[in-house]
Coordinates of C-alpha atoms (C1' of nucleotides) in Angstrom, one line a residue:
Chain A
M1 CA 41.9 15.3 39.4
Y2 CA 38.9 12.6 39.0
L3 CA 35.5 13.3 38.2
C4 CA 32.5 12.2 40.1
P5 CA 34.1 9.3 42.6
M6 CA 30.4 8.8 43.5
Y7 CA 28.5 9.5 40.3
S8 CA 28.5 7.5 37.1
K9 CA 30.4 9.7 34.5
E10 CA 26.9 10.0 31.9
L11 CA 24.8 11.6 34.7
L12 CA 26.7 15.3 34.5
K13 CA 26.2 15.2 31.0
G14 CA 23.8 18.5 29.9
T15 CA 24.4 19.8 33.3
L16 CA 27.8 20.9 33.2
S17 CA 27.5 23.9 31.5
T18 CA 24.4 24.9 33.6
I19 CA 26.4 24.4 36.7
I20 CA 29.2 26.6 35.2
L21 CA 26.3 29.5 34.1
K22 CA 25.2 29.6 37.3
L23 CA 28.2 29.9 39.3
L24 CA 28.7 32.9 37.1
E25 CA 25.4 34.2 38.4
N26 CA 26.4 34.2 42.0
N27 CA 29.8 35.4 41.5
E28 CA 29.8 37.8 39.0
K29 CA 33.3 36.7 37.7
M30 CA 35.3 33.5 38.4
Y31 CA 38.0 31.9 36.6
G32 CA 38.5 28.3 35.5
Y33 CA 40.4 26.8 38.6
Q34 CA 38.3 28.7 41.0
I35 CA 35.1 27.0 39.2
T36 CA 36.4 23.6 39.8
Q37 CA 37.1 24.6 43.7
E38 CA 33.4 26.1 43.9
V39 CA 31.6 23.0 42.5
K40 CA 33.9 20.7 44.6
E41 CA 32.6 22.9 47.9
L42 CA 29.2 22.9 46.9
S43 CA 29.1 19.2 46.0
D44 CA 30.7 18.1 49.1
E45 CA 33.6 16.4 46.9
K46 CA 30.8 14.5 45.0
I47 CA 31.3 16.1 42.0
L48 CA 34.9 17.0 40.8
I49 CA 35.1 18.9 37.6
K50 CA 38.4 17.7 35.4
E51 CA 40.6 20.4 33.4
G52 CA 39.6 18.3 30.0
S53 CA 35.8 18.9 30.7
L54 CA 36.0 22.5 32.3
Y55 CA 38.3 24.3 29.6
P56 CA 36.7 23.0 26.4
A57 CA 32.9 23.8 28.3
L58 CA 34.1 27.0 28.7
H59 CA 35.6 27.8 25.3
K60 CA 32.3 26.4 24.0
L61 CA 30.7 28.8 26.2
K62 CA 32.7 31.8 24.6
D63 CA 31.8 30.9 21.1
D64 CA 28.4 30.2 21.6
G65 CA 28.3 34.0 23.0
L66 CA 27.1 32.8 26.8
I67 CA 30.0 34.1 28.4
E68 CA 32.7 36.5 28.2
V69 CA 36.7 36.7 28.9
E70 CA 39.1 38.8 30.7
T71 CA 42.8 37.9 30.8
V72 CA 44.6 39.0 33.6
N73 CA 48.5 38.4 34.5
I74 CA 48.6 37.3 38.5
G75 CA 52.4 37.4 38.8
K76 CA 53.9 35.4 35.9
R77 CA 50.7 33.3 35.6
I78 CA 47.9 34.5 33.4
R79 CA 44.3 34.3 35.1
R80 CA 40.8 34.4 32.6
Y81 CA 38.2 35.5 34.3
Y82 CA 35.2 34.6 32.8
F83 CA 31.6 36.4 33.1
L84 CA 27.7 35.9 32.0
T85 CA 26.5 37.9 29.0
K86 CA 23.2 39.2 28.3
K87 CA 22.2 36.2 26.4
G88 CA 24.5 34.0 28.9
T89 CA 22.1 35.2 31.6
K90 CA 18.8 34.3 29.4
V91 CA 20.0 30.9 28.4
K92 CA 21.2 30.0 32.1
D93 CA 17.6 30.9 33.4
E94 CA 16.0 28.6 30.5
K95 CA 18.6 25.5 31.1
I96 CA 18.2 25.7 35.0
S97 CA 13.9 25.6 34.4
E98 CA 14.7 22.6 32.3
I99 CA 16.8 20.6 34.4
K100 CA 14.7 21.2 37.2
S101 CA 11.5 20.2 35.4
F102 CA 13.5 17.0 34.2
M103 CA 14.2 16.2 37.6
N104 CA 10.7 16.6 38.7
T105 CA 9.6 14.2 35.9
L106 CA 12.5 11.7 36.5
N107 CA 12.0 11.9 40.2
K108 CA 8.2 11.2 39.8
I109 CA 9.0 8.2 37.6
L110 CA 11.9 6.6 39.7
S111 CA 9.8 7.1 42.9
F112 CA 6.6 5.4 41.4
H113 CA 5.4 2.3 43.1
I114 CA 2.6 0.2 42.5
K115 CA 2.5 -2.0 45.9
I116 CA -0.9 -3.2 46.1
Q117 CA -1.8 -4.5 49.7
L118 CA -4.1 -7.7 49.7
T119 CA -5.4 -8.0 53.3
Chain B
M1 CA 8.9 9.2 17.3
Y2 CA 11.0 11.9 18.9
L3 CA 12.7 12.0 22.1
C4 CA 12.2 15.0 24.8
P5 CA 10.4 17.7 23.1
M6 CA 11.0 19.8 26.2
Y7 CA 14.3 18.3 27.3
S8 CA 17.6 18.8 26.0
K9 CA 19.1 15.4 24.4
E10 CA 21.9 15.5 27.1
L11 CA 20.0 15.3 30.1
L12 CA 18.9 11.4 29.4
K13 CA 22.1 10.2 29.1
G14 CA 23.2 8.0 32.3
T15 CA 19.3 7.8 33.4
L16 CA 17.3 5.7 30.6
S17 CA 18.5 2.3 31.8
T18 CA 18.1 3.1 34.9
I19 CA 14.3 4.3 34.3
I20 CA 13.8 0.6 32.0
L21 CA 15.0 -1.2 35.0
K22 CA 12.6 0.8 37.5
L23 CA 9.8 0.3 35.1
L24 CA 10.6 -3.5 35.3
E25 CA 10.3 -3.6 39.1
N26 CA 6.8 -1.9 39.0
N27 CA 5.8 -4.2 36.3
E28 CA 7.8 -7.6 36.5
K29 CA 7.6 -7.8 32.9
M30 CA 7.1 -5.7 29.9
Y31 CA 8.1 -5.5 26.4
G32 CA 10.0 -2.8 24.4
Y33 CA 7.2 -1.0 23.2
Q34 CA 5.1 -0.9 26.2
I35 CA 8.0 0.7 27.9
T36 CA 8.3 3.7 25.5
Q37 CA 4.2 4.2 26.3
E38 CA 4.5 3.6 30.1
V39 CA 7.6 6.3 30.5
K40 CA 5.7 8.8 28.0
E41 CA 2.4 8.4 30.2
L42 CA 4.3 8.7 33.5
S43 CA 6.6 11.8 32.0
D44 CA 3.4 13.6 30.8
E45 CA 4.5 13.3 27.3
K46 CA 7.6 14.9 28.2
I47 CA 10.3 11.9 27.4
L48 CA 9.6 10.1 24.8
I49 CA 12.1 7.2 23.9
K50 CA 13.1 6.6 20.7
E51 CA 13.3 2.7 19.3
G52 CA 16.8 3.6 18.3
S53 CA 17.8 4.6 22.0
L54 CA 15.6 1.9 23.7
Y55 CA 16.6 -1.3 21.8
P56 CA 20.3 -1.1 22.1
A57 CA 19.6 0.1 25.7
L58 CA 17.6 -3.0 26.3
H59 CA 20.0 -5.0 24.2
K60 CA 22.7 -3.9 26.6
L61 CA 21.2 -4.5 30.0
K62 CA 20.6 -8.2 28.8
D63 CA 24.5 -8.6 27.8
D64 CA 25.2 -7.2 31.2
G65 CA 22.8 -9.8 32.8
L66 CA 20.6 -7.0 34.3
I67 CA 17.7 -8.6 32.6
E68 CA 16.3 -11.7 31.0
V69 CA 14.2 -12.0 27.7
E70 CA 11.1 -14.3 27.3
T71 CA 9.9 -14.1 23.6
V72 CA 6.2 -14.6 22.8
N73 CA 4.1 -14.6 19.8
I74 CA 1.1 -12.5 19.7
G75 CA -0.5 -13.8 16.5
K76 CA 2.2 -13.4 13.8
R77 CA 4.1 -10.8 15.5
I78 CA 7.0 -11.4 18.0
R79 CA 6.8 -9.7 21.3
R80 CA 9.8 -9.8 23.9
Y81 CA 9.1 -9.6 27.4
Y82 CA 12.3 -8.1 30.0
F83 CA 12.2 -8.9 33.4
L84 CA 14.7 -8.2 36.4
T85 CA 17.4 -10.6 37.3
K86 CA 18.8 -10.7 40.7
K87 CA 22.0 -8.9 39.7
G88 CA 19.7 -6.4 37.8
T89 CA 17.6 -5.8 40.8
K90 CA 20.4 -4.7 43.1
V91 CA 21.9 -2.8 40.0
K92 CA 18.7 -0.7 39.9
D93 CA 18.3 -0.1 43.1
E94 CA 22.2 1.6 43.1
K95 CA 21.7 3.5 40.1
I96 CA 18.4 5.3 41.8
S97 CA 20.4 5.8 44.8
E98 CA 22.9 7.7 42.9
I99 CA 20.3 9.7 41.1
K100 CA 18.9 10.9 43.6
S101 CA 22.0 11.8 45.1
F102 CA 22.9 13.4 42.1
M103 CA 19.5 15.3 41.8
N104 CA 20.1 16.6 45.6
T105 CA 23.6 18.0 45.2
L106 CA 22.6 19.6 41.6
N107 CA 19.8 21.4 43.1
K108 CA 21.5 22.5 46.0
I109 CA 24.4 24.2 43.4
L110 CA 21.4 25.3 41.1
S111 CA 19.6 26.8 44.1
F112 CA 22.1 28.3 45.7
H113 CA 22.3 32.3 46.3
I114 CA 24.2 34.8 47.1
K115 CA 22.1 37.6 47.6
I116 CA 23.6 40.2 50.3
Q117 CA 21.0 42.6 51.3
L118 CA 22.4 46.1 52.2
T119 CA 19.7 47.7 54.5
Chain C
dA1 C1' -7.4 0.6 0.0
dA2 C1' -4.7 3.7 3.1
dA3 C1' -3.1 5.6 7.2
dG4 C1' -1.6 5.2 11.8
dA5 C1' -0.3 2.3 15.5
dT6 C1' 2.0 -1.7 17.2
dA7 C1' 6.5 -4.3 17.4
dC8 C1' 11.1 -5.5 16.4
dA9 C1' 15.8 -4.2 14.7
dT10 C1' 20.7 -2.0 12.9
dA11 C1' 24.0 1.1 11.2
dG12 C1' 26.2 5.2 11.4
dA13 C1' 26.1 10.2 13.3
dA14 C1' 26.5 13.2 16.8
dT15 C1' 27.9 15.1 21.2
dA16 C1' 29.9 15.6 25.6
dT17 C1' 32.8 14.4 28.5
dC18 C1' 37.0 11.8 30.1
dT19 C1' 41.6 10.0 30.2
dA20 C1' 46.2 11.4 29.2
dT21 C1' 49.3 14.7 28.0
dG22 C1' 51.8 19.4 28.0
dT23 C1' 53.3 23.4 29.7
dA24 C1' 54.7 26.7 33.7
dT25 C1' 54.2 29.4 38.1
dT26 C1' 53.9 29.5 43.2
dA27 C1' 53.9 27.6 47.8
dC28 C1' 55.5 24.7 51.4
dA29 C1' 57.8 21.2 53.8
dA30 C1' 61.7 17.9 54.3
Chain D
dT1 C1' 67.7 23.6 48.0
dT2 C1' 65.1 20.2 46.6
dG3 C1' 61.1 18.0 45.7
dT4 C1' 56.1 17.9 45.7
dA5 C1' 51.7 19.8 45.6
dA6 C1' 48.9 23.1 44.6
dT7 C1' 47.7 26.7 41.1
dA8 C1' 46.2 27.5 36.2
dC9 C1' 45.9 27.2 31.5
dA10 C1' 45.5 24.3 27.3
dT11 C1' 44.4 20.2 23.8
dA12 C1' 44.2 15.5 21.2
dG13 C1' 42.0 11.7 20.7
dA14 C1' 39.2 7.9 23.4
dT15 C1' 34.7 6.4 25.2
dA16 C1' 30.0 6.1 25.7
dT17 C1' 25.5 7.1 25.2
dT18 C1' 21.5 8.5 22.6
dC19 C1' 19.7 10.2 18.2
dT20 C1' 18.6 10.0 13.1
dA21 C1' 17.7 7.3 9.7
dT22 C1' 16.1 3.5 7.7
dG23 C1' 13.8 -1.4 7.4
dT24 C1' 10.8 -4.9 7.9
dA25 C1' 6.5 -6.4 9.1
dT26 C1' 1.4 -6.9 11.4
dC27 C1' -2.5 -5.3 13.0
dT28 C1' -6.5 -1.8 13.5
dT29 C1' -9.5 1.6 11.9
dT30 C1' -11.3 4.8 8.3

DNA sequence: AAAGATACATAGAATATCTATGTATTACAA
DNA sequence: TTGTAATACATAGATATTCTATGTATCTTT
């Protein structure tokens, strides 16, 4: 599994945990593998989250009290469902606002033109 | 000087060098301090680039052949003007496209709602 | 005379993600 | 039935970028 065949690796930094929190808002509870597939589909295959990125991120969100976990046995295989805590819901909203504001600012800078037409 | 009083530190990652390249497109040649002030103004004080971030970034862009430098003496103080190389111009356009595409994808994910109304 | 702004620079810390690897089950096709 | 791909978890160590902190020095303004 590869990350971001289209996007530089650094771009996702600072946004991965927010993406995870957002998906949990929409889906109420999800397990790790499901999250990778959902992001893959929503991003049109442009964001491919690797296990080495996802699981540490999930564990950190858990440690920070933003999500809770529920372990379920599916046959002989385990599955860990994650869902938002109250704190997680709050932080999610804040992080989304922050990213959107940042994107607006960035878009403004990257679209800025000084093109003086001398006629 | 502080970075991003409003934005988490990780958000800027992967975008700083593109911001610098973009400013050089608009201004043709700029020196370091000038870049920090321009970004500050364009971002409405929301992105404050620190020297410890800026100068290493400039040196790396130089090493990668994306910008060239011209040293000028202003009184007894030196000033280093940077400007885009041909390669830098190309890479700048690619990076801007990449970021904008990423922002579109991210915006889609972060705005996605499943809200089924049962009437 | 002092403080703040201008202007460069670098060493080392912090942090998030990636690469690579590991284990194991289930489904499917040859 | 055998092998491959997909499912599903996990972690150790590498990588890369930015930050913190510090340093030097000039110029401007109070």
